[in-house]
Amino acid sequence: MRLLKVATCNLNQWAMDFECNMSNIKASIVQAKAAGAAIRLGPELEVAGYGCEDHFLELDTVTHAWDCLKELLLGNWTNDILCSIGMPVIKGAERYNCQVLCMNKRIIMIRPKMCLANDGNYRELRWFTAWKQRGELEEFHLPIEISEALSQESVPFGYGYIQFIDTAVAAEVCEELFSPVPPHAELALNGVEVFMNASGSHHQLRKLDIRLNAFMGATHARGGVYMYSNQQGCDGGRLYYDGCACIVVNGDVVAQGSQFSLKDVEVITSQVDLDAVASLRGSISSFQEQASFKVKVSSVYVPCRLTQSFNLKMTLSSPKKIMYHSPQEEIAFGPACWLWDYLRRSGASGFLLPLSGGADSSSVAAIVGCMCQLVVKEIANGDEQVKTDAKRIGNYTNGKFPTDSKEFAKRIFYTVFMGSENSSEATKMRAKQLADEIGAFHLDVCIDGVVSAVLTLFQTVTGMRPRYKVDGGSNVENLGLQNIQARMRMVLAFMLASLLPWVHSKPGFYLVLGSSNVDEGLRGYLTKYDCSSADINPIGSISKQDLRLFLRWAATNLGYQSLAEIEAAPPTAELEPIRSDYSQLDEVDMGMTYEELSVYGRMRKIFRCGPVSMFKNLCYKWGTKLSPAEVAEKVKYFFKYYSINRHKMTVLTPSYHAESYSPEDNRFDLRQFLYNSKWPYQFKKIDQIVDGLNGDSVAFPGEEASYGKEVGVVAANSGDPSAGL
């Protein structure tokens, strides 16, 4: 038997904080050594942090990374353990995303990334060059100060593997695993038994199985040990890197780290038998045949042993059941961990949330409550870093620290119900009840006086006073009156966030939390610069449908029972007067249901459909319930309001990325914000298709239409607050 112990890790790195990152790297190596591991794998670009973005273009970033690597190599960190360290490297005129493979105070080889991630949230081609040479390894001359310090002038650079006395090890960096022809296939034929994948992969709802299936598939048909390391946490942007470091042997997961955790360093290890890899490969005839005429891959020989012989004191790792979180758990834990990192690294003392008593703001409140529960749990588990951060943020003194989530929430979480004459007593009571269940410091503020003062000023200037439509006003007046309420709430929220800590003799400031969901952003159903405008938004990329599922889950699993009643209430902005014959409802205002919005969003972004393609696809999807003409009207109606309101995405609060159809304008959904909202060419094409069907009833084979509460196009209420700037 060739017994090998390997270690991989989740690290909570912070972009450009080299001191923090080095501390985590060293801690992970110490833990790997203590476990007896011969290999330690860390995340992609772990020295600088994955999310440095345009800082990667600065020579300082590369220089600092080399300085950090020198510190590791001059110490005893790499003694008797192979360490794969992620950092940027400049070779000649090109900048590469590299894994630097080190052992015994020497750099063995540098492996540049060959397939760069350049879609969705990723822009690696902006900062790095893909390594395209698959021939012989090249000689890379180390920077002078590194060379002198290590007494090592050069190192092999390029695509290859390390051949030890007893096994072969290679790196496969993140995106390369998901490429059409991944390197591990060719490397396996060359005898590589251990694959190290350093990654910077972000969380997205319902996507973990895709990643794990790729790891298992990499070794299921060709054998091998696949190690995966990932960053975990918020490193300074909209993404949450969701960890889940794992080790796979011959297609079976034998070790899996957490997906959502407050830990800065989490190391998982596994004891594997490499003879099991050789045995599997020897039993696969097609593998043997292809290996016999393989394309040779370059290697570096290191005269060291990594494995140990048969030893009953060493227990082999066995296959484990994979841990998957439900989407509701993902919504609870992912944004909660992201909020904690943002809070502790921003210097803020807590959060302030405008809590309306509706589903969206209540979801945000529940996520903050979940965060408080996670903090207290980790402190109880002995995490000293979480304890230190919580004591500072919560302003604990005399050796005290959080032991109760509600008490902790009282210290770091303000909620404010900013009601008006249009607010119902039901939403007011629901907001207070939820705040009490979480433990937040809750305020009940009436904004009528502020709104009236602004309207009086307007009347003084113009001699006119606007009225709501239900009171005889025009559409323009109705819209203006709704928008002023929403914007007053934003101003009040930021004032309270900055001054309430002063009122209560607390240090620092509070971050304002937003609460608009992904569907409202897509439709533009929000007032620009309203109370959803904030510092950060944990649900800005989560659909209304998923939020309602989360509320039902959280009512039971987080202990916030009022959420069940909140989820059951029909969504309403409460910006217009309530009358016996009229009550404002979101889906009526929007002219479409939230379920329909999710369909439009997925087709627009995930399936890359323009108006015509969307119409054709929805004819099949909804054809059993709607005529082609009705589908056409719905599609045209959506694109009209999507394009009218696209400009709002340019000022959308930075949001946690969780959904693949997010309309977030900053980097994920790059489209113009000035449209011809009539879409004359596209809509004419749709009309021609409908006319070509001659108005006949067409039997479109499709699934049952279970997508909405309304089947026809709902006439939009002209007071829709989304229509104005």
XYZ file of C-alpha atoms in Angstrom:
725
model
C 0.000 0.000 0.000
C 1.037 3.589 -0.665
C -0.683 5.580 2.046
C -0.867 9.326 1.482
C -2.372 11.969 3.757
C -3.524 15.127 2.014
C -4.953 18.404 3.308
C -7.038 21.042 1.587
C -8.778 24.064 3.016
C -11.357 26.833 2.996
C -9.715 30.197 3.682
C -11.532 33.467 4.343
C -9.183 35.788 2.459
C -9.580 39.559 2.071
C -8.541 41.152 -1.212
C -5.361 43.234 -0.815
C -4.974 42.451 2.901
C -1.714 40.524 2.628
C -1.205 40.383 6.383
C -4.619 38.794 6.982
C -4.156 36.400 4.082
C -0.691 35.309 5.173
C -1.949 34.645 8.681
C -4.626 32.321 7.280
C -2.183 30.568 4.946
C 0.270 29.912 7.765
C -2.493 28.663 10.062
C -3.682 26.236 7.382
C -0.153 24.874 6.873
C 0.286 24.418 10.624
C -2.984 22.483 10.832
C -2.090 20.376 7.786
C 1.290 19.477 9.278
C -0.241 18.687 12.650
C -2.556 16.221 10.894
C 0.446 14.554 9.250
C -0.396 15.674 5.706
C 2.235 15.459 2.973
C 0.368 17.865 0.656
C -1.329 21.169 1.490
C -3.549 22.889 -1.086
C -4.843 26.472 -0.758
C -7.345 28.553 -2.777
C -6.708 30.338 -6.051
C -4.746 33.599 -5.710
C -4.829 33.140 -1.942
C -1.859 35.427 -1.215
C -3.452 38.580 -2.644
C -7.085 37.435 -2.444
C -9.100 36.443 -5.495
C -11.177 39.644 -5.743
C -8.384 42.221 -6.210
C -9.721 43.011 -9.701
C -7.869 46.003 -11.212
C -5.379 45.913 -8.336
C -3.926 42.934 -10.205
C -2.764 45.455 -12.811
C -0.569 47.148 -10.210
C 3.026 45.943 -9.966
C 2.793 46.412 -6.204
C 0.294 43.557 -5.964
C 2.679 41.124 -7.667
C 5.665 42.393 -5.686
C 3.853 42.048 -2.368
C 2.865 38.489 -3.308
C 6.512 37.571 -3.921
C 7.489 39.124 -0.588
C 4.879 36.994 1.159
C 6.042 33.846 -0.613
C 9.629 34.627 0.392
C 8.509 34.875 4.003
C 6.905 31.444 3.770
C 9.946 29.851 2.152
C 12.516 31.358 4.515
C 10.585 30.024 7.485
C 9.914 26.386 8.265
C 6.421 26.440 6.756
C 7.177 24.254 3.721
C 9.466 21.774 5.430
C 8.435 18.180 4.653
C 5.162 19.207 3.003
C 4.287 20.038 -0.596
C 2.441 23.383 -0.580
C 0.484 24.779 -3.515
C 0.293 28.566 -3.122
C -1.895 30.764 -5.363
C -0.534 34.148 -6.485
C -0.079 36.399 -9.545
C 3.244 36.121 -11.424
C 4.705 38.253 -14.230
C 6.791 36.387 -16.813
C 8.276 38.562 -19.490
C 5.519 41.002 -20.424
C 2.621 38.801 -19.366
C 0.804 38.462 -16.070
C -0.342 34.970 -15.090
C -2.637 33.500 -12.482
C -0.377 30.843 -10.968
C -0.029 28.024 -8.487
C 3.472 28.057 -7.016
C 4.433 24.560 -5.861
C 6.904 24.644 -2.981
C 8.599 22.156 -0.675
C 11.501 22.249 1.756
C 12.115 25.991 1.259
C 12.371 25.613 -2.515
C 10.070 26.436 -5.428
C 9.652 23.224 -7.406
C 7.648 24.633 -10.313
C 5.180 27.382 -11.233
C 1.967 26.301 -12.922
C 0.157 29.140 -14.801
C -3.589 28.889 -15.381
C -4.447 27.838 -18.938
C -8.220 28.449 -19.099
C -9.356 31.746 -17.602
C -12.815 32.403 -16.210
C -14.252 35.221 -18.264
C -18.035 35.148 -18.017
C -20.709 36.018 -15.492
C -18.974 37.651 -12.545
C -15.502 36.774 -13.782
C -13.166 39.019 -15.784
C -9.847 37.180 -15.554
C -8.827 38.064 -19.126
C -8.850 41.701 -18.055
C -5.996 41.012 -15.634
C -4.266 37.825 -16.737
C -3.049 35.980 -19.806
C -3.898 32.323 -20.353
C -0.867 30.043 -20.660
C -1.082 28.472 -24.112
C 2.170 26.501 -24.348
C 1.564 22.802 -23.736
C 5.060 21.675 -24.740
C 8.201 21.651 -22.651
C 8.384 23.512 -19.358
C 10.174 26.839 -19.687
C 12.798 28.331 -17.413
C 11.558 31.198 -15.264
C 14.123 33.488 -13.645
C 13.006 34.469 -10.176
C 12.963 38.150 -9.160
C 16.417 39.151 -7.966
C 15.497 39.705 -4.321
C 13.729 36.327 -4.228
C 16.569 34.580 -5.997
C 19.158 35.973 -3.593
C 17.087 35.169 -0.520
C 16.399 31.570 -1.601
C 19.696 30.945 -3.389
C 17.612 29.715 -6.316
C 17.976 31.421 -9.683
C 15.265 29.824 -11.773
C 12.354 27.404 -11.697
C 10.394 25.374 -14.305
C 7.321 27.301 -15.525
C 4.346 26.024 -17.504
C 2.056 23.039 -17.936
C 3.394 19.911 -16.309
C 3.455 17.796 -13.195
C 5.789 16.794 -10.363
C 7.123 13.248 -10.355
C 8.056 12.052 -6.882
C 9.670 8.700 -6.128
C 6.349 7.125 -5.272
C 3.651 9.136 -7.075
C 2.938 12.019 -9.462
C 1.117 15.235 -8.492
C -0.295 18.012 -10.693
C -2.289 21.231 -10.408
C -5.529 21.933 -12.258
C -6.705 25.479 -11.612
C -10.426 26.221 -11.113
C -11.949 26.899 -14.553
C -9.738 24.289 -16.234
C -11.818 21.533 -14.639
C -14.933 22.833 -16.434
C -13.312 23.296 -19.848
C -14.321 21.016 -22.757
C -10.986 19.159 -22.586
C -9.769 19.414 -18.978
C -6.061 18.876 -18.262
C -6.698 16.099 -15.723
C -7.700 13.707 -18.526
C -4.320 14.012 -20.227
C -2.425 14.140 -16.935
C -4.062 10.937 -15.726
C -2.840 9.127 -18.849
C 0.655 10.349 -17.963
C 0.456 8.679 -14.572
C -0.589 11.617 -12.380
C -2.468 10.231 -9.388
C -3.090 13.351 -7.284
C -4.800 16.442 -8.726
C -4.859 19.760 -6.834
C -7.581 22.226 -7.838
C -7.189 25.697 -6.336
C -10.379 27.670 -6.843
C -12.118 30.993 -6.278
C -15.706 29.854 -6.787
C -18.698 31.883 -5.612
C -22.008 30.757 -4.195
C -25.091 30.590 -6.339
C -28.367 28.997 -5.338
C -28.735 25.326 -6.283
C -25.314 25.093 -7.956
C -23.127 23.071 -5.550
C -24.055 19.751 -7.134
C -22.615 20.882 -10.490
C -19.256 21.518 -8.863
C -19.200 18.258 -6.883
C -20.313 16.215 -9.878
C -17.351 17.629 -11.811
C -14.899 16.520 -9.087
C -16.396 13.055 -8.910
C -16.541 12.736 -12.683
C -12.871 13.709 -12.999
C -11.796 10.563 -11.173
C -14.712 8.182 -11.673
C -13.696 6.938 -15.124
C -9.938 7.410 -14.878
C -9.154 7.091 -11.164
C -7.202 9.492 -9.004
C -7.262 11.623 -5.890
C -8.885 15.007 -6.535
C -8.260 17.763 -3.985
C -10.343 20.950 -4.112
C -9.662 24.142 -2.156
C -11.800 27.256 -2.223
C -12.048 30.664 -0.692
C -14.895 31.117 1.801
C -16.483 34.427 2.754
C -16.786 37.984 1.459
C -13.426 39.263 0.285
C -14.667 42.784 -0.345
C -17.305 42.586 -3.080
C -20.706 41.249 -4.052
C -19.659 37.597 -4.147
C -19.700 35.083 -1.344
C -17.158 32.317 -1.882
C -18.812 29.243 -0.472
C -15.915 27.009 0.458
C -16.890 23.332 0.372
C -13.274 22.150 0.131
C -13.334 18.439 -0.585
C -11.290 15.364 -1.388
C -12.484 12.794 -3.907
C -10.972 9.332 -4.494
C -11.937 7.298 -7.560
C -15.239 9.162 -7.875
C -16.205 9.048 -4.179
C -16.174 12.038 -1.819
C -14.128 11.046 1.236
C -13.937 14.478 2.904
C -16.065 17.614 2.603
C -15.656 20.992 4.303
C -18.402 23.431 5.187
C -20.168 25.503 2.552
C -21.138 28.340 4.908
C -18.997 29.099 7.926
C -17.690 32.039 9.961
C -14.294 30.349 10.398
C -11.315 32.084 8.814
C -9.430 28.810 8.402
C -10.899 25.350 7.889
C -8.617 22.443 6.996
C -9.884 19.016 5.986
C -7.655 15.978 5.606
C -7.937 12.504 4.210
C -5.842 9.347 4.330
C -5.885 7.652 0.920
C -4.351 4.556 -0.638
C -2.784 5.364 -4.000
C -2.663 1.671 -4.853
C -6.456 1.864 -5.101
C -5.966 4.430 -7.888
C -3.477 2.196 -9.703
C -5.773 -0.799 -9.284
C -8.772 1.002 -10.782
C -6.785 2.274 -13.739
C -5.395 -1.169 -14.377
C -8.920 -2.579 -14.535
C -10.154 -0.159 -17.211
C -9.173 -1.461 -20.636
C -9.880 1.793 -22.466
C -7.689 3.700 -20.018
C -4.843 1.272 -20.620
C -5.217 1.565 -24.381
C -5.275 5.371 -24.410
C -2.376 5.589 -21.962
C -0.281 3.486 -24.333
C -0.245 6.234 -26.995
C -0.640 9.325 -24.816
C 0.726 12.782 -25.571
C 3.670 13.191 -23.238
C 3.389 15.954 -20.638
C 6.533 17.531 -19.160
C 7.433 16.823 -15.562
C 9.796 17.863 -12.799
C 11.483 15.089 -10.820
C 11.784 15.448 -7.061
C 13.698 12.649 -5.273
C 11.353 12.518 -2.262
C 8.700 10.125 -0.977
C 5.231 11.413 -0.095
C 3.620 8.131 0.902
C 3.999 5.677 3.751
C 3.807 1.907 3.694
C 1.106 -0.293 5.204
C 0.459 0.769 8.787
C -2.525 -0.309 10.900
C -2.259 2.860 12.972
C -3.314 4.858 9.913
C -7.029 4.700 9.099
C -8.126 5.006 5.476
C -10.822 7.554 4.664
C -14.054 6.021 3.424
C -16.747 7.481 1.130
C -19.112 9.934 2.806
C -22.620 11.104 2.113
C -22.436 14.507 0.412
C -23.894 17.377 2.411
C -26.216 19.598 0.396
C -28.121 22.549 1.840
C -31.681 23.240 0.751
C -32.216 26.534 -1.147
C -33.872 27.934 1.984
C -30.791 27.116 4.042
C -28.571 28.633 1.369
C -30.563 31.888 1.560
C -30.228 31.887 5.342
C -26.563 30.993 5.728
C -24.869 32.452 2.636
C -26.027 36.082 3.001
C -25.682 35.811 6.808
C -21.988 34.882 6.520
C -21.490 37.571 3.852
C -23.070 40.185 6.138
C -20.828 39.143 9.030
C -17.671 39.536 6.962
C -18.844 42.902 5.652
C -19.758 44.087 9.136
C -16.527 43.058 10.838
C -14.297 44.377 8.046
C -16.086 47.664 7.348
C -15.541 49.127 10.811
C -19.294 49.510 11.330
C -20.981 48.790 14.657
C -24.137 47.202 13.292
C -26.983 47.352 10.793
C -30.069 49.500 10.356
C -32.988 48.145 8.347
C -36.177 49.943 7.250
C -38.582 47.176 8.265
C -41.963 47.487 6.544
C -43.490 44.244 7.738
C -43.491 42.931 4.148
C -41.797 39.829 2.781
C -38.609 41.452 1.471
C -37.536 43.535 4.448
C -38.629 40.725 6.782
C -36.371 38.325 4.868
C -33.439 40.677 5.416
C -34.271 40.947 9.114
C -34.412 37.162 9.399
C -31.017 36.845 7.691
C -29.494 39.281 10.200
C -31.116 37.247 12.970
C -29.570 34.114 11.471
C -26.189 35.870 11.443
C -26.521 36.623 15.154
C -27.363 32.978 15.828
C -24.308 31.810 13.845
C -22.030 34.201 15.752
C -23.213 32.971 19.143
C -22.930 29.349 17.982
C -19.347 29.785 16.758
C -18.357 31.499 20.011
C -19.825 28.558 21.934
C -17.748 26.267 19.703
C -14.616 28.110 20.763
C -13.820 30.275 17.731
C -11.636 33.023 19.212
C -11.617 35.191 16.076
C -15.420 35.348 15.952
C -15.434 36.071 19.676
C -12.949 38.927 19.291
C -14.868 40.472 16.395
C -18.212 40.125 18.188
C -16.892 41.752 21.372
C -15.594 44.726 19.396
C -18.703 45.178 17.244
C -21.116 44.684 20.139
C -19.033 46.952 22.409
C -18.682 44.327 25.144
C -16.420 45.183 28.088
C -15.179 43.574 31.309
C -14.519 40.246 29.628
C -18.130 39.788 28.493
C -19.068 38.418 25.078
C -22.249 37.346 23.240
C -23.949 34.258 24.628
C -27.506 34.970 23.458
C -28.429 35.838 19.870
C -31.315 38.136 20.847
C -29.121 40.081 23.270
C -26.435 40.373 20.591
C -29.017 41.563 18.033
C -30.147 44.262 20.471
C -26.616 45.659 20.405
C -25.972 45.565 16.668
C -29.307 45.711 14.856
C -31.772 48.604 14.529
C -35.084 48.152 12.733
C -37.343 51.079 11.848
C -40.965 50.988 10.726
C -41.432 54.248 8.827
C -45.188 54.380 8.520
C -47.423 56.906 6.846
C -51.130 57.531 6.577
C -51.106 54.845 3.860
C -49.635 52.153 6.104
C -51.871 49.498 7.593
C -51.957 48.551 11.244
C -51.282 44.936 10.225
C -47.878 45.640 8.658
C -46.941 47.860 11.593
C -47.688 45.091 14.091
C -45.940 42.435 11.985
C -42.775 44.539 11.837
C -42.727 45.021 15.608
C -43.416 41.358 16.332
C -40.599 40.190 14.053
C -38.159 42.712 15.526
C -39.026 41.453 19.023
C -38.489 37.817 17.984
C -35.064 38.634 16.558
C -34.135 40.917 19.437
C -33.574 44.061 17.367
C -33.892 47.569 18.761
C -37.097 48.657 17.041
C -38.412 52.137 16.307
C -41.857 53.145 15.076
C -41.610 56.413 13.148
C -44.404 58.310 11.374
C -43.152 60.151 8.285
C -46.368 62.084 7.529
C -44.971 65.293 9.006
C -41.844 65.131 6.852
C -43.822 64.358 3.690
C -46.309 67.130 4.466
C -43.469 69.614 4.965
C -42.028 68.770 1.558
C -45.438 69.070 -0.090
C -46.004 72.424 1.609
C -42.684 73.618 0.239
C -43.697 72.400 -3.212
C -47.019 74.239 -2.907
C -45.224 77.415 -1.846
C -42.987 77.230 -4.893
C -45.596 76.224 -7.474
C -48.944 77.206 -5.983
C -50.234 73.654 -6.553
C -50.606 70.633 -4.256
C -50.709 67.119 -5.795
C -53.434 64.577 -4.977
C -53.617 60.804 -5.145
C -55.476 59.263 -8.054
C -58.121 57.814 -5.736
C -58.753 61.395 -4.570
C -59.095 62.754 -8.101
C -55.447 63.394 -8.930
C -53.684 62.615 -12.185
C -51.251 59.789 -12.867
C -48.342 62.221 -12.574
C -49.528 63.463 -9.180
C -50.121 59.926 -7.947
C -46.634 58.860 -8.937
C -44.956 61.890 -7.405
C -46.720 61.390 -4.071
C -45.598 57.759 -3.887
C -42.015 58.528 -4.782
C -41.611 61.284 -2.200
C -42.596 58.889 0.575
C -40.070 56.291 -0.543
C -37.273 58.848 -0.864
C -37.988 60.419 2.501
C -37.590 56.985 4.036
C -34.151 56.631 2.471
C -32.982 59.974 3.873
C -34.355 59.145 7.304
C -32.741 55.688 7.275
C -29.266 57.078 6.618
C -29.718 59.784 9.239
C -30.753 57.241 11.862
C -27.893 54.905 10.923
C -25.314 57.613 11.501
C -26.839 59.267 14.587
C -28.594 56.553 16.607
C -25.273 55.099 17.833
C -24.408 58.599 19.088
C -27.803 58.880 20.792
C -27.191 55.585 22.600
C -23.515 56.352 23.365
C -22.304 53.600 21.063
C -19.115 53.907 19.018
C -19.065 53.908 15.214
C -21.873 53.923 12.692
C -24.479 51.495 11.344
C -24.723 50.164 7.798
C -28.100 50.651 6.091
C -29.491 47.420 4.648
C -31.534 47.344 1.451
C -34.371 44.939 0.727
C -35.323 44.917 -2.940
C -35.393 41.475 -4.587
C -34.070 40.385 -7.957
C -37.493 40.386 -9.642
C -38.260 43.970 -8.627
C -34.862 45.009 -9.957
C -35.518 43.240 -13.250
C -38.917 44.899 -13.679
C -37.704 48.201 -12.213
C -40.487 48.080 -9.625
C -38.758 50.405 -7.209
C -38.310 54.111 -6.866
C -34.817 55.311 -7.708
C -33.118 56.325 -4.439
C -35.919 55.007 -2.250
C -35.739 53.025 1.002
C -34.285 50.077 -0.900
C -31.225 52.250 -1.608
C -28.712 51.323 1.045
C -25.108 50.391 1.763
C -25.553 46.698 0.959
C -28.441 44.369 0.151
C -28.354 40.657 1.089
C -31.399 39.691 -1.042
C -30.904 41.810 -4.163
C -30.203 38.723 -6.261
C -32.849 36.415 -4.782
C -36.262 35.925 -6.347
C -39.567 36.633 -4.613
C -40.512 32.991 -5.060
C -37.425 31.802 -3.206
C -37.846 34.435 -0.507
C -41.341 33.179 0.260
C -40.013 29.640 0.595
C -37.299 30.987 2.872
C -39.808 32.817 5.082
C -41.774 29.631 5.632
C -38.571 27.747 6.454
C -37.248 30.478 8.765
C -40.516 30.664 10.702
C -39.824 27.153 11.951
C -36.064 26.708 11.756
C -34.929 30.127 12.977
C -37.750 30.476 15.485
C -39.286 33.647 14.019
C -42.926 32.550 13.958
C -44.312 35.866 12.698
C -42.693 35.155 9.318
C -45.447 32.678 8.484
C -48.058 35.444 8.660
C -45.811 37.830 6.752
C -45.316 35.303 3.955
C -49.072 34.739 3.645
C -49.849 38.455 3.221
C -50.195 39.780 -0.373
C -47.191 41.974 -1.359
C -47.972 45.713 -1.271
C -45.936 48.913 -1.321
C -48.499 50.780 0.822
C -47.759 54.078 -0.904
C -51.341 54.937 -1.835
C -54.335 55.552 0.445
C -56.273 52.475 1.525
C -59.938 52.697 0.569
C -62.789 50.262 1.051
C -62.875 49.675 -2.700
C -59.123 49.890 -3.384
C -55.980 48.405 -1.902
C -52.595 48.711 -3.606
C -51.015 45.361 -4.599
C -47.562 44.831 -6.122
C -48.572 42.362 -8.814
C -51.427 44.585 -9.985
C -49.113 47.611 -10.052
C -46.481 45.689 -12.028
C -48.928 44.182 -14.499
C -47.337 40.777 -14.028
C -46.875 38.219 -11.293
C -43.627 37.493 -9.474
C -43.705 33.988 -10.880
C -43.923 35.354 -14.413
C -41.045 37.708 -13.643
C -38.846 34.774 -12.672
C -39.611 33.149 -16.022
C -38.843 36.341 -17.954
C -35.626 36.839 -15.996
C -34.305 33.356 -16.629
C -35.124 33.494 -20.330
C -33.589 36.948 -20.753
C -30.311 36.193 -18.982
C -29.703 32.456 -18.632
C -31.088 31.465 -22.040
C -30.052 34.751 -23.723
C -33.456 35.433 -25.257
C -34.382 38.698 -26.913
C -38.084 39.602 -27.324
C -38.653 37.388 -30.361
C -36.915 34.304 -28.938
C -38.689 34.756 -25.632
C -42.049 34.961 -27.371
C -41.411 31.741 -29.297
C -40.264 29.852 -26.212
C -43.174 31.060 -24.096
C -45.628 29.995 -26.771
C -44.495 26.452 -26.038
C -44.289 26.958 -22.298
C -47.620 28.718 -21.842
C -49.402 27.564 -24.993
C -51.883 25.355 -23.146
C -53.343 28.380 -21.348
C -52.625 31.423 -23.515
C -53.033 32.219 -27.186
C -49.986 33.423 -29.159
C -51.472 36.934 -29.133
C -51.742 36.886 -25.338
C -48.175 35.598 -24.991
C -47.015 38.344 -27.352
C -48.668 41.046 -25.251
C -47.066 39.726 -22.095
C -43.592 39.614 -23.635
C -43.889 43.103 -25.113
C -45.203 44.446 -21.820
C -42.249 42.986 -19.917
C -39.614 44.318 -22.306
C -41.242 47.740 -22.328
C -40.918 48.170 -18.572
C -37.594 46.369 -18.372
C -36.086 48.865 -20.804
C -37.820 51.914 -19.314
C -36.376 51.103 -15.908
C -32.964 49.687 -16.827
C -31.319 52.943 -15.743
C -32.162 52.074 -12.139
C -29.664 49.231 -12.232
C -26.820 51.755 -12.469
C -27.531 52.903 -8.895
C -28.763 49.628 -7.444
C -27.425 48.917 -3.970
C -24.496 46.452 -4.062
C -26.150 43.087 -3.545
C -25.155 39.579 -2.578
C -24.952 37.586 -5.799
C -27.118 34.466 -5.574
C -29.086 34.093 -8.787
C -27.982 33.423 -12.358
C -30.520 35.871 -13.829
C -29.544 38.842 -11.678
C -29.896 42.163 -13.567
C -27.012 43.664 -11.540
C -25.387 46.265 -13.757
C -21.910 46.494 -12.247
C -20.261 43.379 -13.645
C -22.700 40.505 -14.023
C -25.324 41.782 -16.480
C -23.524 44.177 -18.802
C -26.124 45.911 -20.983
C -26.954 49.470 -21.898
C -29.315 51.530 -19.758
C -30.783 53.718 -22.507
C -33.210 51.787 -24.704
C -35.824 52.478 -27.308
C -38.552 51.046 -25.095
C -40.845 50.566 -28.099
C -38.500 47.901 -29.515
C -40.004 48.673 -32.981
C -38.123 46.052 -35.003
C -38.465 43.227 -32.472
C -42.116 43.880 -31.614
C -42.989 44.093 -35.311
C -41.392 40.676 -35.836
C -43.513 39.257 -32.996
C -46.659 40.769 -34.526
C -45.800 39.250 -37.914
C -45.437 35.808 -36.342
C -48.774 36.176 -34.555
C -50.458 37.394 -37.754
C -48.935 34.458 -39.628
C -50.806 32.107 -37.343
C -54.033 33.721 -38.664
C -55.470 34.034 -35.205
C -56.222 30.308 -35.153
C -56.059 28.341 -31.962
C -52.640 26.721 -32.107
C -51.882 23.547 -30.170
C -48.507 24.325 -28.667
C -47.218 21.257 -26.820
C -46.087 22.712 -23.528
C -46.169 22.289 -19.817
C -49.117 23.283 -17.730
C -49.136 27.024 -17.065
C -48.735 27.250 -13.311
C -46.833 30.486 -13.483
C -49.174 33.158 -12.221
C -52.317 34.364 -10.594
C -53.487 36.179 -13.718
C -53.743 34.730 -17.201
C -54.353 37.884 -19.171
C -52.164 40.948 -19.229
C -52.990 42.964 -16.149
C -53.537 46.632 -16.812
C -50.787 48.407 -14.895
C -51.872 50.885 -12.294
C -50.746 54.251 -13.580
C -49.471 55.086 -10.129
C -46.752 52.453 -10.454
C -43.772 53.951 -8.602
C -41.436 52.135 -10.974
C -42.325 54.408 -13.865
C -40.639 57.549 -12.608
C -37.017 58.524 -12.336
